[in-house]
PDB file of C-alpha atoms in Angstrom:
ATOM      1  CA  MET A  39     -32.230  23.251   3.671  1.00 79.00           C
ATOM      2  CA  PRO A  40     -29.033  21.697   5.023  1.00 83.00           C
ATOM      3  CA  LYS A  41     -29.154  19.783   8.262  1.00 91.00           C
ATOM      4  CA  ALA A  42     -27.748  21.497  11.343  1.00 92.00           C
ATOM      5  CA  SER A  43     -25.124  18.782  11.681  1.00 93.00           C
ATOM      6  CA  ASP A  44     -23.943  19.405   8.104  1.00 92.00           C
ATOM      7  CA  VAL A  45     -23.680  23.146   8.775  1.00 93.00           C
ATOM      8  CA  LEU A  46     -21.623  22.579  11.927  1.00 93.00           C
ATOM      9  CA  ALA A  47     -19.423  20.036  10.178  1.00 93.00           C
ATOM     10  CA  ALA A  48     -18.841  22.467   7.296  1.00 94.00           C
ATOM     11  CA  GLU A  49     -17.805  25.235   9.694  1.00 93.00           C
ATOM     12  CA  VAL A  50     -15.312  23.057  11.558  1.00 93.00           C
ATOM     13  CA  ARG A  51     -14.062  21.547   8.276  1.00 92.00           C
ATOM     14  CA  GLU A  52     -13.257  25.005   6.882  1.00 92.00           C
ATOM     15  CA  ARG A  53     -11.347  25.953  10.035  1.00 91.00           C
ATOM     16  CA  ILE A  54      -9.293  22.775   9.794  1.00 92.00           C
ATOM     17  CA  LEU A  55      -8.525  23.149   6.084  1.00 88.00           C
ATOM     18  CA  SER A  56      -7.681  26.851   6.420  1.00 89.00           C
ATOM     19  CA  GLY A  57      -5.195  26.076   9.176  1.00 89.00           C
ATOM     20  CA  GLU A  58      -7.105  27.954  11.862  1.00 91.00           C
ATOM     21  CA  PHE A  59      -7.382  24.645  13.725  1.00 92.00           C
ATOM     22  CA  PRO A  60      -3.859  23.137  13.684  1.00 91.00           C
ATOM     23  CA  GLU A  61      -2.935  19.464  13.609  1.00 90.00           C
ATOM     24  CA  GLY A  62      -3.550  17.734  16.937  1.00 91.00           C
ATOM     25  CA  MET A  63      -5.633  20.538  18.450  1.00 94.00           C
ATOM     26  CA  PRO A  64      -8.374  19.190  20.730  1.00 93.00           C
ATOM     27  CA  LEU A  65     -11.896  20.417  20.081  1.00 93.00           C
ATOM     28  CA  PRO A  66     -13.912  21.538  23.093  1.00 91.00           C
ATOM     29  CA  PRO A  67     -15.697  18.696  24.939  1.00 89.00           C
ATOM     30  CA  GLU A  68     -19.037  17.626  23.534  1.00 88.00           C
ATOM     31  CA  ARG A  69     -20.980  19.278  26.361  1.00 90.00           C
ATOM     32  CA  GLN A  70     -19.199  22.583  25.724  1.00 92.00           C
ATOM     33  CA  LEU A  71     -19.892  22.372  21.995  1.00 92.00           C
ATOM     34  CA  VAL A  72     -23.575  21.870  22.753  1.00 93.00           C
ATOM     35  CA  GLU A  73     -23.547  24.998  24.920  1.00 91.00           C
ATOM     36  CA  GLN A  74     -21.571  27.057  22.379  1.00 91.00           C
ATOM     37  CA  THR A  75     -23.678  26.131  19.356  1.00 92.00           C
ATOM     38  CA  GLY A  76     -27.087  25.789  20.946  1.00 92.00           C
ATOM     39  CA  LEU A  77     -27.516  22.494  19.105  1.00 93.00           C
ATOM     40  CA  SER A  78     -28.597  19.188  20.560  1.00 94.00           C
ATOM     41  CA  ARG A  79     -26.052  16.632  21.688  1.00 93.00           C
ATOM     42  CA  ALA A  80     -27.207  14.280  18.917  1.00 94.00           C
ATOM     43  CA  THR A  81     -26.577  16.969  16.288  1.00 95.00           C
ATOM     44  CA  VAL A  82     -23.108  17.734  17.635  1.00 94.00           C
ATOM     45  CA  ARG A  83     -22.259  14.025  17.698  1.00 92.00           C
ATOM     46  CA  GLU A  84     -23.434  13.616  14.107  1.00 94.00           C
ATOM     47  CA  ALA A  85     -21.260  16.550  12.972  1.00 94.00           C
ATOM     48  CA  LEU A  86     -18.228  15.088  14.726  1.00 93.00           C
ATOM     49  CA  ARG A  87     -18.936  11.713  13.177  1.00 93.00           C
ATOM     50  CA  ILE A  88     -19.043  13.277   9.684  1.00 94.00           C
ATOM     51  CA  LEU A  89     -15.609  14.807  10.242  1.00 92.00           C
ATOM     52  CA  GLU A  90     -14.249  11.570  11.684  1.00 90.00           C
ATOM     53  CA  VAL A  91     -15.375   9.656   8.596  1.00 87.00           C
ATOM     54  CA  GLU A  92     -13.643  12.311   6.473  1.00 85.00           C
ATOM     55  CA  ARG A  93     -10.522  11.714   8.610  1.00 84.00           C
ATOM     56  CA  LEU A  94     -10.416  15.348   9.653  1.00 90.00           C
ATOM     57  CA  LEU A  95     -10.872  14.357  13.292  1.00 92.00           C
ATOM     58  CA  ARG A  96      -9.471  11.554  15.409  1.00 89.00           C
ATOM     59  CA  ILE A  97     -11.767  10.469  18.224  1.00 89.00           C
ATOM     60  CA  ARG A  98      -9.994   9.081  21.275  1.00 88.00           C
ATOM     61  CA  PRO A  99     -12.150   7.380  23.904  1.00 84.00           C
ATOM     62  CA  GLY A 100     -11.652   7.364  27.658  1.00 78.00           C
ATOM     63  CA  ARG A 101      -9.838   9.642  30.088  1.00 78.00           C
ATOM     64  CA  GLY A 102      -7.849  12.269  28.225  1.00 77.00           C
ATOM     65  CA  GLY A 103      -9.758  11.480  25.069  1.00 84.00           C
ATOM     66  CA  GLY A 104     -11.933  13.607  22.837  1.00 88.00           C
ATOM     67  CA  ALA A 105     -11.923  14.909  19.280  1.00 91.00           C
ATOM     68  CA  PHE A 106      -8.525  15.968  17.874  1.00 93.00           C
ATOM     69  CA  VAL A 107      -7.840  17.754  14.594  1.00 93.00           C
ATOM     70  CA  HIS A 108      -6.184  15.737  11.829  1.00 89.00           C
ATOM     71  CA  ARG A 109      -5.296  17.766   8.768  1.00 83.00           C
ATOM     72  CA  PRO A 110      -5.292  15.867   5.437  1.00 76.00           C
ATOM     73  CA  ASP A 111      -1.956  14.355   4.403  1.00 72.00           C
ATOM     74  CA  HIS A 112      -0.716  11.825   1.854  1.00 67.00           C
ATOM     75  CA  GLN A 113      -2.299   8.999   3.832  1.00 72.00           C
ATOM     76  CA  SER A 114      -5.698  10.704   3.502  1.00 71.00           C
ATOM     77  CA  LEU A 115      -5.173  10.876  -0.257  1.00 72.00           C
ATOM     78  CA  ALA A 116      -3.963   7.281  -0.341  1.00 68.00           C
ATOM     79  CA  SER A 117      -7.104   6.049   1.394  1.00 72.00           C
ATOM     80  CA  THR A 118      -9.356   7.868  -1.065  1.00 74.00           C
ATOM     81  CA  VAL A 119      -7.455   6.643  -4.133  1.00 74.00           C
ATOM     82  CA  GLN A 120      -7.469   3.098  -2.771  1.00 71.00           C
ATOM     83  CA  LEU A 121     -11.263   3.246  -2.500  1.00 73.00           C
ATOM     84  CA  VAL A 122     -11.484   4.404  -6.124  1.00 75.00           C
ATOM     85  CA  ILE A 123      -9.214   1.555  -7.267  1.00 73.00           C
ATOM     86  CA  ARG A 124     -11.383  -0.985  -5.487  1.00 70.00           C
ATOM     87  CA  GLY A 125     -14.781   0.609  -6.088  1.00 67.00           C
ATOM     88  CA  GLN A 126     -14.260   1.199  -9.796  1.00 69.00           C
ATOM     89  CA  GLN A 127     -12.606  -2.203 -10.318  1.00 72.00           C
ATOM     90  CA  ILE A 128      -9.720  -0.534 -12.103  1.00 74.00           C
ATOM     91  CA  ARG A 129      -8.284  -2.493 -15.033  1.00 77.00           C
ATOM     92  CA  LEU A 130      -4.875  -4.019 -14.566  1.00 75.00           C
ATOM     93  CA  ASP A 131      -3.473  -2.224 -17.595  1.00 78.00           C
ATOM     94  CA  ALA A 132      -4.706   1.089 -16.161  1.00 83.00           C
ATOM     95  CA  LEU A 133      -2.775   0.353 -12.987  1.00 83.00           C
ATOM     96  CA  HIS A 134       0.393  -0.212 -14.990  1.00 83.00           C
ATOM     97  CA  GLU A 135      -0.226   2.924 -17.068  1.00 88.00           C
ATOM     98  CA  THR A 136      -0.533   4.985 -13.895  1.00 89.00           C
ATOM     99  CA  ARG A 137       2.614   3.512 -12.445  1.00 89.00           C
ATOM    100  CA  GLU A 138       4.560   4.107 -15.666  1.00 92.00           C
ATOM    101  CA  ALA A 139       3.454   7.746 -15.714  1.00 92.00           C
ATOM    102  CA  MET A 140       4.221   8.457 -12.060  1.00 93.00           C
ATOM    103  CA  GLU A 141       7.241   6.473 -10.930  1.00 94.00           C
ATOM    104  CA  PRO A 142       9.830   7.914 -13.344  1.00 96.00           C
ATOM    105  CA  ALA A 143       8.815  11.386 -12.107  1.00 96.00           C
ATOM    106  CA  CYS A 144       9.164  10.186  -8.508  1.00 96.00           C
ATOM    107  CA  ALA A 145      12.657   8.895  -9.215  1.00 97.00           C
ATOM    108  CA  ALA A 146      13.741  12.112 -10.948  1.00 98.00           C
ATOM    109  CA  LEU A 147      12.495  14.257  -8.077  1.00 98.00           C
ATOM    110  CA  ALA A 148      14.059  11.898  -5.551  1.00 98.00           C
ATOM    111  CA  ALA A 149      17.461  12.352  -7.208  1.00 98.00           C
ATOM    112  CA  GLY A 150      17.267  16.061  -6.459  1.00 97.00           C
ATOM    113  CA  ARG A 151      15.621  15.963  -3.043  1.00 97.00           C
ATOM    114  CA  ARG A 152      16.582  12.747  -1.265  1.00 97.00           C
ATOM    115  CA  THR A 153      17.847  12.960   2.287  1.00 97.00           C
ATOM    116  CA  ASP A 154      20.238  10.652   4.096  1.00 97.00           C
ATOM    117  CA  HIS A 155      17.216   9.124   5.819  1.00 97.00           C
ATOM    118  CA  ASP A 156      15.611   8.388   2.440  1.00 97.00           C
ATOM    119  CA  LEU A 157      18.752   6.615   1.264  1.00 97.00           C
ATOM    120  CA  VAL A 158      18.867   4.527   4.443  1.00 97.00           C
ATOM    121  CA  GLU A 159      15.237   3.480   3.945  1.00 97.00           C
ATOM    122  CA  MET A 160      15.825   2.563   0.303  1.00 97.00           C
ATOM    123  CA  ASP A 161      18.923   0.559   1.229  1.00 97.00           C
ATOM    124  CA  ALA A 162      17.053  -1.285   3.991  1.00 97.00           C
ATOM    125  CA  ALA A 163      14.212  -2.195   1.622  1.00 96.00           C
ATOM    126  CA  HIS A 164      16.706  -3.356  -1.004  1.00 97.00           C
ATOM    127  CA  THR A 165      18.518  -5.542   1.507  1.00 97.00           C
ATOM    128  CA  GLU A 166      15.221  -7.094   2.594  1.00 96.00           C
ATOM    129  CA  LEU A 167      14.325  -7.762  -1.038  1.00 95.00           C
ATOM    130  CA  VAL A 168      17.652  -9.433  -1.821  1.00 95.00           C
ATOM    131  CA  GLU A 169      17.538 -11.560   1.333  1.00 94.00           C
ATOM    132  CA  ALA A 170      13.951 -12.719   0.728  1.00 91.00           C
ATOM    133  CA  GLY A 171      15.196 -15.683  -1.291  1.00 85.00           C
ATOM    134  CA  GLU A 172      12.322 -18.000  -2.216  1.00 86.00           C
ATOM    135  CA  ASP A 173       9.923 -16.200   0.151  1.00 88.00           C
ATOM    136  CA  ILE A 174       7.721 -14.518  -2.483  1.00 85.00           C
ATOM    137  CA  PRO A 175       5.444 -12.616  -0.042  1.00 84.00           C
ATOM    138  CA  GLN A 176       8.496 -11.156   1.704  1.00 89.00           C
ATOM    139  CA  PHE A 177      10.006 -10.230  -1.661  1.00 89.00           C
ATOM    140  CA  LEU A 178       6.798  -8.448  -2.672  1.00 86.00           C
ATOM    141  CA  ARG A 179       6.576  -6.592   0.643  1.00 87.00           C
ATOM    142  CA  ALA A 180      10.166  -5.410   0.251  1.00 91.00           C
ATOM    143  CA  ASN A 181       9.474  -4.454  -3.363  1.00 89.00           C
ATOM    144  CA  VAL A 182       6.550  -2.243  -2.356  1.00 87.00           C
ATOM    145  CA  ARG A 183       8.564  -0.807   0.536  1.00 91.00           C
ATOM    146  CA  TRP A 184      11.357   0.179  -1.863  1.00 94.00           C
ATOM    147  CA  HIS A 185       9.055   1.845  -4.385  1.00 93.00           C
ATOM    148  CA  THR A 186       7.264   3.697  -1.600  1.00 91.00           C
ATOM    149  CA  ALA A 187      10.623   4.876  -0.234  1.00 95.00           C
ATOM    150  CA  VAL A 188      11.458   6.343  -3.652  1.00 96.00           C
ATOM    151  CA  ALA A 189       8.126   8.171  -3.649  1.00 94.00           C
ATOM    152  CA  ARG A 190       8.800   9.523  -0.161  1.00 95.00           C
ATOM    153  CA  ALA A 191      12.211  10.734  -1.326  1.00 97.00           C
ATOM    154  CA  SER A 192      10.470  12.785  -4.022  1.00 96.00           C
ATOM    155  CA  GLY A 193       9.168  15.111  -1.317  1.00 94.00           C
ATOM    156  CA  ASN A 194       5.880  15.535  -3.203  1.00 93.00           C
ATOM    157  CA  GLU A 195       2.877  14.809  -0.996  1.00 88.00           C
ATOM    158  CA  LEU A 196       0.583  14.051  -3.936  1.00 89.00           C
ATOM    159  CA  LEU A 197       2.983  11.562  -5.484  1.00 91.00           C
ATOM    160  CA  ILE A 198       3.588   9.953  -2.086  1.00 89.00           C
ATOM    161  CA  GLY A 199      -0.162   9.588  -1.587  1.00 86.00           C
ATOM    162  CA  PHE A 200      -0.776   8.074  -5.003  1.00 88.00           C
ATOM    163  CA  MET A 201       2.117   5.648  -4.668  1.00 87.00           C
ATOM    164  CA  SER A 202       0.980   4.619  -1.190  1.00 81.00           C
ATOM    165  CA  ALA A 203      -2.434   3.819  -2.651  1.00 80.00           C
ATOM    166  CA  LEU A 204      -0.933   1.920  -5.556  1.00 82.00           C
ATOM    167  CA  SER A 205       1.178  -0.229  -3.233  1.00 74.00           C
ATOM    168  CA  GLN A 206      -1.719  -2.556  -2.418  1.00 68.00           C
ATOM    169  CA  SER A 207      -2.602  -2.802  -6.094  1.00 73.00           C
ATOM    170  CA  ILE A 208       1.001  -3.523  -7.030  1.00 68.00           C
ATOM    171  CA  TYR A 209       0.945  -6.373  -4.500  1.00 69.00           C
ATOM    172  CA  ALA A 210      -2.245  -7.832  -5.950  1.00 67.00           C
ATOM    173  CA  ALA A 211      -0.947  -7.445  -9.494  1.00 61.00           C
ATOM    174  CA  THR A 212       2.372  -9.193  -8.872  1.00 59.00           C
ATOM    175  CA  ASP A 213       1.446 -12.054  -6.553  1.00 53.00           C
ATOM    176  CA  ILE A 214       2.015 -14.537  -9.373  1.00 59.00           C
ATOM    177  CA  GLN A 215       4.066 -17.556  -8.368  1.00 58.00           C
ATOM    178  CA  GLN A 216       4.951 -18.602 -11.909  1.00 60.00           C
ATOM    179  CA  PHE A 217       6.007 -15.033 -12.759  1.00 67.00           C
ATOM    180  CA  MET A 218       8.100 -14.157  -9.706  1.00 73.00           C
ATOM    181  CA  ASP A 219      10.806 -16.687 -10.474  1.00 80.00           C
ATOM    182  CA  ALA A 220      14.471 -16.381  -9.571  1.00 84.00           C
ATOM    183  CA  GLU A 221      15.349 -14.587 -12.814  1.00 85.00           C
ATOM    184  CA  ILE A 222      12.631 -11.935 -12.407  1.00 85.00           C
ATOM    185  CA  ARG A 223      13.658 -11.371  -8.796  1.00 89.00           C
ATOM    186  CA  ALA A 224      17.297 -10.948  -9.825  1.00 91.00           C
ATOM    187  CA  VAL A 225      16.386  -8.530 -12.625  1.00 92.00           C
ATOM    188  CA  THR A 226      14.272  -6.506 -10.170  1.00 92.00           C
ATOM    189  CA  ALA A 227      17.097  -6.332  -7.639  1.00 95.00           C
ATOM    190  CA  ARG A 228      19.569  -5.144 -10.290  1.00 96.00           C
ATOM    191  CA  ALA A 229      17.132  -2.506 -11.547  1.00 96.00           C
ATOM    192  CA  HIS A 230      16.553  -1.195  -8.029  1.00 97.00           C
ATOM    193  CA  ALA A 231      20.297  -0.966  -7.402  1.00 97.00           C
ATOM    194  CA  SER A 232      20.811   0.952 -10.651  1.00 97.00           C
ATOM    195  CA  ILE A 233      17.970   3.387  -9.941  1.00 98.00           C
ATOM    196  CA  ALA A 234      19.138   3.894  -6.359  1.00 97.00           C
ATOM    197  CA  LYS A 235      22.646   4.748  -7.590  1.00 98.00           C
ATOM    198  CA  ALA A 236      21.258   7.468  -9.864  1.00 98.00           C
ATOM    199  CA  ILE A 237      19.213   8.839  -6.960  1.00 98.00           C
ATOM    200  CA  ARG A 238      22.224   8.698  -4.632  1.00 97.00           C
ATOM    201  CA  ASP A 239      24.384  10.427  -7.281  1.00 97.00           C
ATOM    202  CA  GLY A 240      21.818  13.203  -7.737  1.00 97.00           C
ATOM    203  CA  ASP A 241      21.232  12.416 -11.422  1.00 98.00           C
ATOM    204  CA  PRO A 242      17.528  13.067 -12.205  1.00 98.00           C
ATOM    205  CA  ALA A 243      17.784  12.176 -15.910  1.00 98.00           C
ATOM    206  CA  ALA A 244      19.360   8.789 -15.222  1.00 98.00           C
ATOM    207  CA  ALA A 245      16.945   8.088 -12.368  1.00 98.00           C
ATOM    208  CA  ARG A 246      13.955   8.856 -14.594  1.00 97.00           C
ATOM    209  CA  ARG A 247      15.297   6.807 -17.513  1.00 97.00           C
ATOM    210  CA  ARG A 248      16.174   3.773 -15.392  1.00 97.00           C
ATOM    211  CA  MET A 249      12.864   3.793 -13.503  1.00 97.00           C
ATOM    212  CA  GLU A 250      10.926   4.084 -16.764  1.00 96.00           C
ATOM    213  CA  ARG A 251      12.794   1.129 -18.204  1.00 95.00           C
ATOM    214  CA  HIS A 252      12.196  -0.868 -15.026  1.00 94.00           C
ATOM    215  CA  VAL A 253       8.442  -0.305 -14.640  1.00 91.00           C
ATOM    216  CA  CYS A 254       7.672  -0.567 -18.363  1.00 90.00           C
ATOM    217  CA  GLY A 255       9.642  -3.796 -18.645  1.00 88.00           C
ATOM    218  CA  PHE A 256       7.941  -5.181 -15.574  1.00 82.00           C
ATOM    219  CA  ALA A 257       4.487  -4.333 -16.954  1.00 80.00           C
ATOM    220  CA  ARG A 258       5.223  -6.078 -20.258  1.00 81.00           C
ATOM    221  CA  ALA A 259       6.593  -9.177 -18.514  1.00 77.00           C
ATOM    222  CA  ALA A 260       3.650  -9.367 -16.101  1.00 70.00           C
ATOM    223  CA  ALA A 261       1.123  -8.979 -18.925  1.00 69.00           C
ATOM    224  CA  ARG A 262       2.505 -12.073 -20.629  1.00 69.00           C
ATOM    225  CA  VAL A 263       1.522 -14.300 -17.695  1.00 63.00           C
ATOM    226  CA  ASP A 264      -1.441 -12.441 -16.178  1.00 60.00           C
ATOM    227  CA  SER A 265      -4.718 -12.276 -18.117  1.00 55.00           C
ATOM    228  CA  ARG A 266      -6.761 -10.527 -15.417  1.00 54.00           C
ATOM    229  CA  GLU A 267      -8.656  -7.444 -16.553  1.00 54.00           C
ATOM    230  CA  SER A 268      -9.385  -6.100 -13.061  1.00 52.00           C
ATOM    231  CA  LEU A 269      -7.947  -6.341  -9.570  1.00 52.00           C
ATOM    232  CA  ASP A 270      -9.356  -8.185  -6.575  1.00 54.00           C
ATOM    233  CA  LEU A 271      -7.795  -6.464  -3.576  1.00 50.00           C
ATOM    234  CA  ALA A 272      -9.956  -8.091  -0.914  1.00 51.00           C
ATOM    235  CA  GLY A 273      -7.872  -9.474   1.912  1.00 45.00           C
ATOM    236  CA  VAL A 274      -4.609  -7.711   1.103  1.00 43.00           C
ATOM    237  CA  GLU A 275      -5.509  -4.218   2.305  1.00 46.00           C
ATOM    238  CA  GLY A 276      -3.203  -3.129   5.091  1.00 45.00           C
ATOM    239  CA  GLU A 277      -0.736  -5.974   4.656  1.00 43.00           C
ATOM    240  CA  LEU A 278       1.811  -3.778   2.983  1.00 43.00           C
ATOM    241  CA  ALA A 279       1.150  -0.410   4.573  1.00 48.00           C
ATOM    242  CA  PRO A 280       4.558   1.288   4.520  1.00 45.00           C
ATOM    243  CA  PRO A 281       6.005   2.490   7.823  1.00 43.00           C
ATOM    244  CA  GLU A 282       5.478   6.138   8.657  1.00 45.00           C
ATOM    245  CA  ALA A 283       8.418   8.428   8.247  1.00 42.00           C
ATOM    246  CA  ASP A 284      10.157   9.393  11.487  1.00 38.00           C
TER     247      ASP A 284
END
């Protein structure tokens, strides 16, 4: 027999996912929920905690606080995928395989859907990358920012979520001082400029082809200097979280 807290959580979860409870809607205060459901305060709190852990509710403390609906978005997906990458100790070659399968599709979609705002964000990330100079961490942050901007330009929430999750893994997989030399950085900058031009020109075929060449070439070059079989992402989580779209 399911616990009362699980039953209450399931009911509220369904109302959130169905759209009956819209984004940002405040739930009734805890005392009112106790009165409405006939359940104990501890049970109501446990149900709310379940939904908070699932990121379906945001709990704000203090005056004006309470429980507010948060419908799943690409960041929710990104968090789940990131846990899988870490928890399953995903192989480095599997990371590259995933990237090679997804990013050309992102680029092709971006060429057909990009907005002026997307182009501005891609240009800003590219400028940051070029100006990073010998600052490898800054270069890597700008690199992830650029790839995430391409995913955002695709307009596909699932692809955006997956690429957001992969961003931390890309960072861990490319933080190789002997690999990220001046030549590799220059090749990366040229590839980004070429892909961005295809996206700006609205040419999906060229965008797909150029992104595929870029990520596949990068994977082969990285494999020559990196013998790791799995990723250790401890300590880098959150460092490269891309800015939210306006």
